[in-house]
mmCIF file with all atom_site columns, C-alpha atoms in Angstrom:
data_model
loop_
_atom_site.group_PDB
_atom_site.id
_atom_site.type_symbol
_atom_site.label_atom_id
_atom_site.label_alt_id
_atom_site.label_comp_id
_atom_site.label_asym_id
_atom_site.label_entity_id
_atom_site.label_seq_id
_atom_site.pdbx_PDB_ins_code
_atom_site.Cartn_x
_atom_site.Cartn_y
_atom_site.Cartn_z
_atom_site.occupancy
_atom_site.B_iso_or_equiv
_atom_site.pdbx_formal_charge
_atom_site.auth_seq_id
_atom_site.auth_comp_id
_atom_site.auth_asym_id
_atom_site.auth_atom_id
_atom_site.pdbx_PDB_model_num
ATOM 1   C CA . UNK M 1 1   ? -23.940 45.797 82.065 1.00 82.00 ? 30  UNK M CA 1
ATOM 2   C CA . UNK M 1 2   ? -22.965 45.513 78.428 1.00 86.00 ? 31  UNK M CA 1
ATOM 3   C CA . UNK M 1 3   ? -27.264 45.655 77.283 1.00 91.00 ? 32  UNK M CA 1
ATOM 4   C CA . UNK M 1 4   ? -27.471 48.899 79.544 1.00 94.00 ? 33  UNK M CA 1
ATOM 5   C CA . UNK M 1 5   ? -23.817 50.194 77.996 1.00 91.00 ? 34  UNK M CA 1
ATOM 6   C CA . UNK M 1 6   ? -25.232 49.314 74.068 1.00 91.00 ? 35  UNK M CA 1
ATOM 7   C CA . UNK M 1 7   ? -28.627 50.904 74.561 1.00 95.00 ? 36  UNK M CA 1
ATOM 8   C CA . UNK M 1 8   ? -27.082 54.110 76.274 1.00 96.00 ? 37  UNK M CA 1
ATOM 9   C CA . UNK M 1 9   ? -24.660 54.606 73.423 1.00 94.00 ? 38  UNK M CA 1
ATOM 10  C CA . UNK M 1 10  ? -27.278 53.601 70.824 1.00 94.00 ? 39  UNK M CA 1
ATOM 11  C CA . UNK M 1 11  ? -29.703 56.216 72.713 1.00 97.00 ? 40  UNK M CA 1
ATOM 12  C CA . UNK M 1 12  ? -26.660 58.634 72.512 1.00 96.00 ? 41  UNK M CA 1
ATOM 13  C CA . UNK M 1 13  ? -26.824 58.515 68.574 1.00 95.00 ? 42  UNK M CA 1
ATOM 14  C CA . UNK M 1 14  ? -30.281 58.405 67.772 1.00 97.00 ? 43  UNK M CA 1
ATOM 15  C CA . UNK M 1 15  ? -30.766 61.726 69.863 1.00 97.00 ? 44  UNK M CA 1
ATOM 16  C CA . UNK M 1 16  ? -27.143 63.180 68.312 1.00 95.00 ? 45  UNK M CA 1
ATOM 17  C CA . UNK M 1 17  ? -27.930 62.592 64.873 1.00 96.00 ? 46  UNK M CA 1
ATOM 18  C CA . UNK M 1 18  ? -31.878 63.604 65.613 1.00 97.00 ? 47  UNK M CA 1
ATOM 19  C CA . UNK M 1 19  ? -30.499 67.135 66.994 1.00 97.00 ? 48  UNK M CA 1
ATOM 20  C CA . UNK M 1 20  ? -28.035 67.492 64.352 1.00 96.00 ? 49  UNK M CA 1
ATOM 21  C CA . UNK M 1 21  ? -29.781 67.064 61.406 1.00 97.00 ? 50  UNK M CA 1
ATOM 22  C CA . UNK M 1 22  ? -33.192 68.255 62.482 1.00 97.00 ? 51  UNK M CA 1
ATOM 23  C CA . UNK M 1 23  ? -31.784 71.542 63.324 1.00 96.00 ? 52  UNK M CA 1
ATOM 24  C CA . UNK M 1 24  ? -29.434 71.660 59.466 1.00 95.00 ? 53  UNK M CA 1
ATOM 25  C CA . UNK M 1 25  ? -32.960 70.544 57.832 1.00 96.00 ? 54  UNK M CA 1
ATOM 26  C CA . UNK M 1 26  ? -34.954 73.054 60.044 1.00 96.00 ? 55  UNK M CA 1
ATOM 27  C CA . UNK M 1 27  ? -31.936 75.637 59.252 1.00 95.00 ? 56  UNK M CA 1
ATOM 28  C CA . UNK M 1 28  ? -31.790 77.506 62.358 1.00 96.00 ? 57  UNK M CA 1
ATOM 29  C CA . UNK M 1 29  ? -31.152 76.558 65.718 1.00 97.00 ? 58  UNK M CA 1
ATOM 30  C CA . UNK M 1 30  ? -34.481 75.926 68.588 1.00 97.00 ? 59  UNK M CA 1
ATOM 31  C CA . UNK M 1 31  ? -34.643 74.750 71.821 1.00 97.00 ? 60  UNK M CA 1
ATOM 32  C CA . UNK M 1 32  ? -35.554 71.549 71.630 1.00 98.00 ? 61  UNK M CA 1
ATOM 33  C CA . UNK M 1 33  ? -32.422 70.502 70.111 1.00 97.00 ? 62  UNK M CA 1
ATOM 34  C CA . UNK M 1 34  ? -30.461 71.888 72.265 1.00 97.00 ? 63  UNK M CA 1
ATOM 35  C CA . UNK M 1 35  ? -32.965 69.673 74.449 1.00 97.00 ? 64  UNK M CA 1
ATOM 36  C CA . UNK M 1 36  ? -31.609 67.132 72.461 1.00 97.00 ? 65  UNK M CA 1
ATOM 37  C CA . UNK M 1 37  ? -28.149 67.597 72.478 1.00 97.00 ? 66  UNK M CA 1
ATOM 38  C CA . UNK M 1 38  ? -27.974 67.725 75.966 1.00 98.00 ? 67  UNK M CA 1
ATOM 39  C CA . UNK M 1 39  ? -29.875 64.315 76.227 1.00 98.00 ? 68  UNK M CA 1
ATOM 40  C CA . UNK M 1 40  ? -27.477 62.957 73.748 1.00 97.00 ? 69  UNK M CA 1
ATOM 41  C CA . UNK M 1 41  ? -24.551 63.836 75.742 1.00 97.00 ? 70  UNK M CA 1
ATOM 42  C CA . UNK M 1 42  ? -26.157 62.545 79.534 1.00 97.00 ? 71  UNK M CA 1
ATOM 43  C CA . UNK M 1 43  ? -26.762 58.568 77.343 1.00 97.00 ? 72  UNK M CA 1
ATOM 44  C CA . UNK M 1 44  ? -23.083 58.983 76.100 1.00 96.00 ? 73  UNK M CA 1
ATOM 45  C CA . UNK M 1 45  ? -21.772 59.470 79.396 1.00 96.00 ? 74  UNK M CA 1
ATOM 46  C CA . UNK M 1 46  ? -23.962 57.385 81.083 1.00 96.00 ? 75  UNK M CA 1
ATOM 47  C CA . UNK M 1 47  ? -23.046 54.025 78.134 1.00 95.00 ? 76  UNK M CA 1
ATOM 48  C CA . UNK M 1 48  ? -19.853 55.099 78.537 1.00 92.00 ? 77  UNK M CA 1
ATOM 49  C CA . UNK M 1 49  ? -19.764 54.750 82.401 1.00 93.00 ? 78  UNK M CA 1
ATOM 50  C CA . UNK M 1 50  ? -21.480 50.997 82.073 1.00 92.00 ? 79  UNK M CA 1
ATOM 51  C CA . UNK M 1 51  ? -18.286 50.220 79.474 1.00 86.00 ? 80  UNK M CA 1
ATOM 52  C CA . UNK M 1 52  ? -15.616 51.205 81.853 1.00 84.00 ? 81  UNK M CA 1
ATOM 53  C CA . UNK M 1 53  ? -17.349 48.932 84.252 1.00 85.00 ? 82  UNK M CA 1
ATOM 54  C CA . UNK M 1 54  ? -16.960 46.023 82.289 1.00 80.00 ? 83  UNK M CA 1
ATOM 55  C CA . UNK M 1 55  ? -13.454 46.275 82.403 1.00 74.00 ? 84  UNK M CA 1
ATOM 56  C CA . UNK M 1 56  ? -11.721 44.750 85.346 1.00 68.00 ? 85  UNK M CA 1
ATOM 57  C CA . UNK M 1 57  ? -9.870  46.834 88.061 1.00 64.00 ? 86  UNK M CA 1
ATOM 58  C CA . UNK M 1 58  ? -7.090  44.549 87.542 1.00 55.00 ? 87  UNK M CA 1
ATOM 59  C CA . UNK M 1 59  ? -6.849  44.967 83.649 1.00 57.00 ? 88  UNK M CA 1
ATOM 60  C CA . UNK M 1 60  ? -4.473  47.727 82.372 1.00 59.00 ? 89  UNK M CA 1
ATOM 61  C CA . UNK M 1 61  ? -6.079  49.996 80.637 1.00 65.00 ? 90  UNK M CA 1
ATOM 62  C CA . UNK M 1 62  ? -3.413  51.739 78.397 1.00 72.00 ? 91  UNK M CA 1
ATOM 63  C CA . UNK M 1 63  ? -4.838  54.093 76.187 1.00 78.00 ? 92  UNK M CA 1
ATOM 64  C CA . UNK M 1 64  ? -6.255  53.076 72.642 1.00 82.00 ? 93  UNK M CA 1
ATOM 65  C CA . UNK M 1 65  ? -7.671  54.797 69.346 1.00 87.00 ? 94  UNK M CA 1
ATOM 66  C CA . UNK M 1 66  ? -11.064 53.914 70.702 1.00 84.00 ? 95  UNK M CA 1
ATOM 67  C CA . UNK M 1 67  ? -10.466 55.657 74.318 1.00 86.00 ? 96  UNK M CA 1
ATOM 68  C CA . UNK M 1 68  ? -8.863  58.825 73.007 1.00 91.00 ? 97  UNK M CA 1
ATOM 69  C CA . UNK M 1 69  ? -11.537 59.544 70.609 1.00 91.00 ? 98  UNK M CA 1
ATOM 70  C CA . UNK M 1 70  ? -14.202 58.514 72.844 1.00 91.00 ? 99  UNK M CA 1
ATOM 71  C CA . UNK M 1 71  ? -12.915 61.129 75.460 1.00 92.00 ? 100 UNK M CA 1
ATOM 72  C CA . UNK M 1 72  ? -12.437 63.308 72.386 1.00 95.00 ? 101 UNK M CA 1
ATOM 73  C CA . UNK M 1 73  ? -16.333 63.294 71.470 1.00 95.00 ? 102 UNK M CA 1
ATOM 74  C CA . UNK M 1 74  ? -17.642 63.884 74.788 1.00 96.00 ? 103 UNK M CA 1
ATOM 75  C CA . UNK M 1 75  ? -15.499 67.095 75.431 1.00 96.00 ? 104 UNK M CA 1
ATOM 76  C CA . UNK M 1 76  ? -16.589 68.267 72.237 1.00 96.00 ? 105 UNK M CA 1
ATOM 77  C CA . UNK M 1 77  ? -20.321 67.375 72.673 1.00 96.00 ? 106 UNK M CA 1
ATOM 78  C CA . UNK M 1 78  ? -19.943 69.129 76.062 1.00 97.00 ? 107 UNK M CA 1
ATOM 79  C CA . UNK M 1 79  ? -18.531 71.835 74.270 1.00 97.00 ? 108 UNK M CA 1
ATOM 80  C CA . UNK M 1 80  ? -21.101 72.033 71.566 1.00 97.00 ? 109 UNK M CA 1
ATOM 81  C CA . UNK M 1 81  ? -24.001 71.796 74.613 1.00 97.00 ? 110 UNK M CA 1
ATOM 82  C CA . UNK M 1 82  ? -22.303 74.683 75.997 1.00 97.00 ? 111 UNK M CA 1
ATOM 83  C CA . UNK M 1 83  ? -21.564 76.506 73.171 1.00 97.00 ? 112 UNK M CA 1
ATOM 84  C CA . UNK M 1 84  ? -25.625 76.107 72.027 1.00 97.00 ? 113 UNK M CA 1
ATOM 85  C CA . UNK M 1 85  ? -26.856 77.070 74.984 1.00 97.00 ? 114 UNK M CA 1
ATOM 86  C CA . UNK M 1 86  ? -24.833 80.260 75.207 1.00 97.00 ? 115 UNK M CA 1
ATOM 87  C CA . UNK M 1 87  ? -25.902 80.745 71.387 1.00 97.00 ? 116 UNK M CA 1
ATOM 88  C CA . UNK M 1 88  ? -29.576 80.471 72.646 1.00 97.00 ? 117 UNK M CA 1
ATOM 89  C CA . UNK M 1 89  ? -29.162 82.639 75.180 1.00 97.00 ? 118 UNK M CA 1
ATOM 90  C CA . UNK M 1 90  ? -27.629 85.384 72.843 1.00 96.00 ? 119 UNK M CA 1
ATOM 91  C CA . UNK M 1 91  ? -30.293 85.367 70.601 1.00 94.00 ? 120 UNK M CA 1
ATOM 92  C CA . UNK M 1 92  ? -28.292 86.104 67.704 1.00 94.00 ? 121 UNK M CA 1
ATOM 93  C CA . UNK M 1 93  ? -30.234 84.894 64.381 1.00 95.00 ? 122 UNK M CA 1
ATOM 94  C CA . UNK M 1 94  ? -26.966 84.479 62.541 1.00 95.00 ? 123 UNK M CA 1
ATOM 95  C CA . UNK M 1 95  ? -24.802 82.352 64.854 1.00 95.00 ? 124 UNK M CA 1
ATOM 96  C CA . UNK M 1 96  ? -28.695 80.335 65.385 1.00 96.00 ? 125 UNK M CA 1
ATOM 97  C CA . UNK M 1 97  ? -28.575 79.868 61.293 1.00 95.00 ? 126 UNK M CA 1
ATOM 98  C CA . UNK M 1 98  ? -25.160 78.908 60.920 1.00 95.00 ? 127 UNK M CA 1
ATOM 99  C CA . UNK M 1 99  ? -24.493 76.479 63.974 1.00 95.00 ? 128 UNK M CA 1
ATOM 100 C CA . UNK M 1 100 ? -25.260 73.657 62.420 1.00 94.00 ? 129 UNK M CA 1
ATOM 101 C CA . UNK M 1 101 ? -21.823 73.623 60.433 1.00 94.00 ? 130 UNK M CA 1
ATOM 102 C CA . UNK M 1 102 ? -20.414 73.175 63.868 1.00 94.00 ? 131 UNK M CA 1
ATOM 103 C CA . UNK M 1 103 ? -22.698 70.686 65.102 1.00 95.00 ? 132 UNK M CA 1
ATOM 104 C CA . UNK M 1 104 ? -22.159 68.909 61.813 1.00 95.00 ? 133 UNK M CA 1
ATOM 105 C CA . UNK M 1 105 ? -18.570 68.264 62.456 1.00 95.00 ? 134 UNK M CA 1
ATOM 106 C CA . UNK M 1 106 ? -19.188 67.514 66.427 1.00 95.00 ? 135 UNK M CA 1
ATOM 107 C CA . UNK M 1 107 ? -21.843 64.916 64.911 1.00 95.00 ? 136 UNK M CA 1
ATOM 108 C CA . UNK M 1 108 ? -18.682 63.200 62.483 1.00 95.00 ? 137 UNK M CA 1
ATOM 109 C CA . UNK M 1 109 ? -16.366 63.228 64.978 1.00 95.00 ? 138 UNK M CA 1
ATOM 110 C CA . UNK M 1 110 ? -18.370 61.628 67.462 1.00 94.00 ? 139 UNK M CA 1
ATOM 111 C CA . UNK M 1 111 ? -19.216 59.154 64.888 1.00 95.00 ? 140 UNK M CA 1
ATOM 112 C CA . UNK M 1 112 ? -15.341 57.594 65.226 1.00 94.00 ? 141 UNK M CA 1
ATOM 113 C CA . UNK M 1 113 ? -15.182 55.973 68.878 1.00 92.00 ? 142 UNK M CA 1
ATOM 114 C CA . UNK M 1 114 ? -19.144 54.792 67.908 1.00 92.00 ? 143 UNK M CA 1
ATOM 115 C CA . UNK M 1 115 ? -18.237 53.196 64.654 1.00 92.00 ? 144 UNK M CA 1
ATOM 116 C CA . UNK M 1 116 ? -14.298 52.041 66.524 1.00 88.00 ? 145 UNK M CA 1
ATOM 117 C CA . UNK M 1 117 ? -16.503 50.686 69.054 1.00 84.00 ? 146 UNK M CA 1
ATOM 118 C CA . UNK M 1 118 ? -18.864 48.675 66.977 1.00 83.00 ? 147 UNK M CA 1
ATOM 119 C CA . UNK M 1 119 ? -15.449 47.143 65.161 1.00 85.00 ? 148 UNK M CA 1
ATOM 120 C CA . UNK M 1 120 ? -13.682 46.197 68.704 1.00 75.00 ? 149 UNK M CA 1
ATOM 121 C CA . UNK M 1 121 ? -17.265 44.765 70.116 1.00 71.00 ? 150 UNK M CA 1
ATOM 122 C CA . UNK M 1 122 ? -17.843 42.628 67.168 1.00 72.00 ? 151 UNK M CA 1
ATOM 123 C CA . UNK M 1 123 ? -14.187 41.656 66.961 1.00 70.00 ? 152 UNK M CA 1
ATOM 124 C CA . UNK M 1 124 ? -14.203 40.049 70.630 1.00 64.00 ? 153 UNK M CA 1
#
């Protein structure tokens, strides 16, 4: 459970940061990183789902820094899916050019419960 959990999440980043910053180099917003994004966000999900089965039914699981910004980053990269989809759709050049600034900060946030993760894995 924990290989399929670690190469999900790992999966999650390479395609995150491969959408994000392809589509700041490229300057405007295309398809395929919305492509991207959306792959990004289905590994996330999915690692996340193999982590919450390591824990036991019979552990408490209060809330930590790690969980609340975990939870955090997939709302927003659902969000950010959402939002580039609709911006897609629209075909408005200007909201295309300037979305990366938002997936930019979506990318950094998301960045948190990976890198807190790392820390409490290697800790244990």
């Amino acid at each position: 459970m924990l290989l399929f959990a670690i190469v999900f999440i790992t999966l999650a980043l390479l395609f995150y940061t491969v959408g994000v910053w392809a589509e700041k180099l490229q300057g405007t917003l295309k398809t395929w990183h919305l492509f991207v994004f959306w792959l990004g966000l289905a590994c996330d999900v999915t690692g996340t789902q193999f982590m919450s089965m390591l824990v036991p039914e019979t552990a408490e699981r209060t809330l930590n820094f790690h969980m609340i910004t975990g939870f955090t980053a997939i709302v927003l990269m659902f969000f950010h899916a959402i939002w580039a989809t609709f911006v897609l759709i629209k075909k408005n050049e200007n909201m295309k050019k300037s979305f990366h600034k938002f997936s930019f900060i979506v990318w950094l946030i998301w960045l948190i419960p990976y890198i807190s993760g790392m820390i409490v894995g290697m800790s244990k």
